[in-house]
Short mmCIF file of C-alpha atoms in Angstrom, two decimals:
data_model
loop_
_atom_site.label_atom_id
_atom_site.label_comp_id
_atom_site.label_asym_id
_atom_site.label_seq_id
_atom_site.Cartn_x
_atom_site.Cartn_y
_atom_site.Cartn_z
CA ILE A 6 55.56 34.15 -41.99
CA PRO A 7 55.31 35.85 -45.39
CA ASN A 8 55.31 33.40 -48.31
CA LYS A 9 58.46 35.01 -49.76
CA ASP A 10 60.36 34.01 -46.59
CA LEU A 11 59.27 30.36 -46.52
CA PRO A 12 62.04 29.00 -48.80
CA TYR A 13 64.69 30.41 -46.46
CA ILE A 14 63.04 28.92 -43.42
CA TYR A 15 62.55 25.50 -45.04
CA THR A 16 66.10 25.27 -46.36
CA GLY A 17 67.55 26.36 -43.06
CA ALA A 18 65.67 23.73 -41.11
CA PHE A 19 67.04 20.36 -39.97
CA ALA A 20 63.61 18.77 -40.55
CA PHE A 21 60.00 19.77 -41.01
CA LEU A 22 57.65 18.45 -38.32
CA TYR A 23 53.99 18.71 -39.35
CA PRO A 24 51.74 16.84 -36.89
CA SER A 25 48.53 18.18 -38.43
CA LEU A 26 45.21 16.73 -37.32
CA ARG A 27 43.30 17.66 -40.46
CA GLU A 28 44.54 18.69 -43.83
CA SER A 29 42.82 19.09 -47.15
CA PHE A 30 45.99 18.83 -49.28
CA GLY A 31 49.22 19.26 -47.35
CA LEU A 32 51.03 21.94 -49.34
CA PRO A 33 53.52 22.68 -46.52
CA VAL A 34 54.63 19.03 -46.68
CA LEU A 35 55.42 19.36 -50.37
CA GLU A 36 57.07 22.73 -49.91
CA ALA A 37 59.42 21.33 -47.31
CA MET A 38 60.14 18.22 -49.44
CA ALA A 39 60.91 20.42 -52.46
CA SER A 40 63.33 22.39 -50.27
CA GLY A 41 65.33 19.26 -49.47
CA VAL A 42 64.19 18.94 -45.88
CA PRO A 43 63.14 15.62 -44.35
CA VAL A 44 59.48 15.65 -43.33
CA ILE A 45 57.83 14.01 -40.35
CA THR A 46 54.09 14.32 -40.70
CA SER A 47 50.75 12.90 -39.64
CA ARG A 48 49.16 9.74 -40.93
CA THR A 49 45.79 11.55 -40.86
CA SER A 50 43.46 12.96 -43.48
CA ALA A 51 44.98 13.53 -46.94
CA ILE A 52 48.57 13.79 -45.79
CA PRO A 53 49.63 10.15 -46.33
CA GLU A 54 48.38 10.34 -49.93
CA ILE A 55 50.38 13.50 -50.55
CA ALA A 56 53.51 12.51 -48.61
CA GLY A 57 53.60 9.00 -50.10
CA GLU A 58 54.64 5.56 -48.96
CA GLY A 59 58.24 6.49 -48.23
CA ALA A 60 57.40 9.39 -45.94
CA ILE A 61 57.86 9.38 -42.19
CA LEU A 62 54.28 9.22 -40.98
CA ILE A 63 53.43 9.55 -37.31
CA ASP A 64 50.43 9.58 -34.98
CA PRO A 65 50.11 13.27 -34.10
CA PHE A 66 48.90 12.32 -30.61
CA ASP A 67 52.05 10.28 -29.83
CA PRO A 68 54.86 12.65 -28.76
CA GLU A 69 57.20 9.74 -28.00
CA ALA A 70 56.91 8.44 -31.56
CA ILE A 71 57.53 11.92 -32.92
CA ALA A 72 60.63 12.26 -30.73
CA ARG A 73 61.90 8.83 -31.85
CA GLN A 74 61.65 9.88 -35.49
CA LEU A 75 63.47 13.13 -34.87
CA ILE A 76 66.24 11.32 -32.99
CA GLU A 77 66.47 8.73 -35.80
CA LEU A 78 67.03 11.51 -38.34
CA GLU A 79 69.61 13.10 -36.03
CA GLU A 80 71.55 9.89 -35.41
CA ASN A 81 71.25 8.14 -38.77
CA ARG A 82 72.81 10.22 -41.56
CA ILE A 83 71.90 7.60 -44.18
CA ARG A 84 68.22 7.72 -43.22
CA TYR A 85 68.38 11.51 -43.22
CA GLU A 86 69.78 11.61 -46.74
CA GLU A 87 67.28 8.98 -47.93
CA GLN A 88 64.47 11.19 -46.72
CA VAL A 89 65.93 14.24 -48.41
CA GLN A 90 66.14 12.37 -51.74
CA TYR A 91 62.71 10.82 -51.29
CA GLY A 92 61.15 14.21 -50.62
CA LEU A 93 62.78 15.86 -53.62
CA LYS A 94 61.54 13.07 -55.86
CA ARG A 95 58.07 13.01 -54.31
CA ALA A 96 57.59 16.78 -54.53
CA SER A 97 58.56 16.78 -58.23
CA ILE A 98 55.49 14.76 -59.18
CA PHE A 99 53.28 17.60 -57.94
CA SER A 100 54.70 20.28 -60.22
CA TRP A 101 52.55 22.55 -62.34
CA GLU A 102 54.18 21.05 -65.43
CA GLN A 103 53.12 17.55 -64.39
CA THR A 104 49.60 18.79 -63.64
CA ALA A 105 49.37 20.46 -67.05
CA ARG A 106 50.60 17.30 -68.79
CA ARG A 107 48.05 15.15 -67.02
CA LEU A 108 45.26 17.58 -67.85
CA LEU A 109 46.36 17.66 -71.50
CA ASP A 110 46.34 13.86 -71.55
CA ILE A 111 42.75 13.87 -70.26
CA TYR A 112 41.70 16.43 -72.90
CA ASN A 113 43.37 14.44 -75.66
CA HIS A 114 41.71 11.26 -74.47
CA LEU A 115 38.32 12.97 -74.54
CA ILE A 116 38.87 14.41 -77.99
CA VAL A 117 39.83 11.01 -79.40
CA LYS A 118 36.60 9.49 -78.10
#
């Protein structure tokens, strides 16, 4: 899928299921969150750190648990909306602006020393 088409796919999805076994960062998780889509993802590698404590984390080898989470999102509109809001908030802390601010803070701290 070309990168230019990803926003349309994310925003048109009911949820983003990402049962990755290994991940160095988890950019697709953040892209989906930023698009307002609930994310169900693995509790492996770096993903829990990126997705955060409020994310729906699953064992990628447990299809029943994955199905239960999808059904929960389908049947519980409040939970669905909570995950949408959580994802939007979580994704916002990984913006380029936030990264630049943190880097500037580090530089300023080093200069002061």
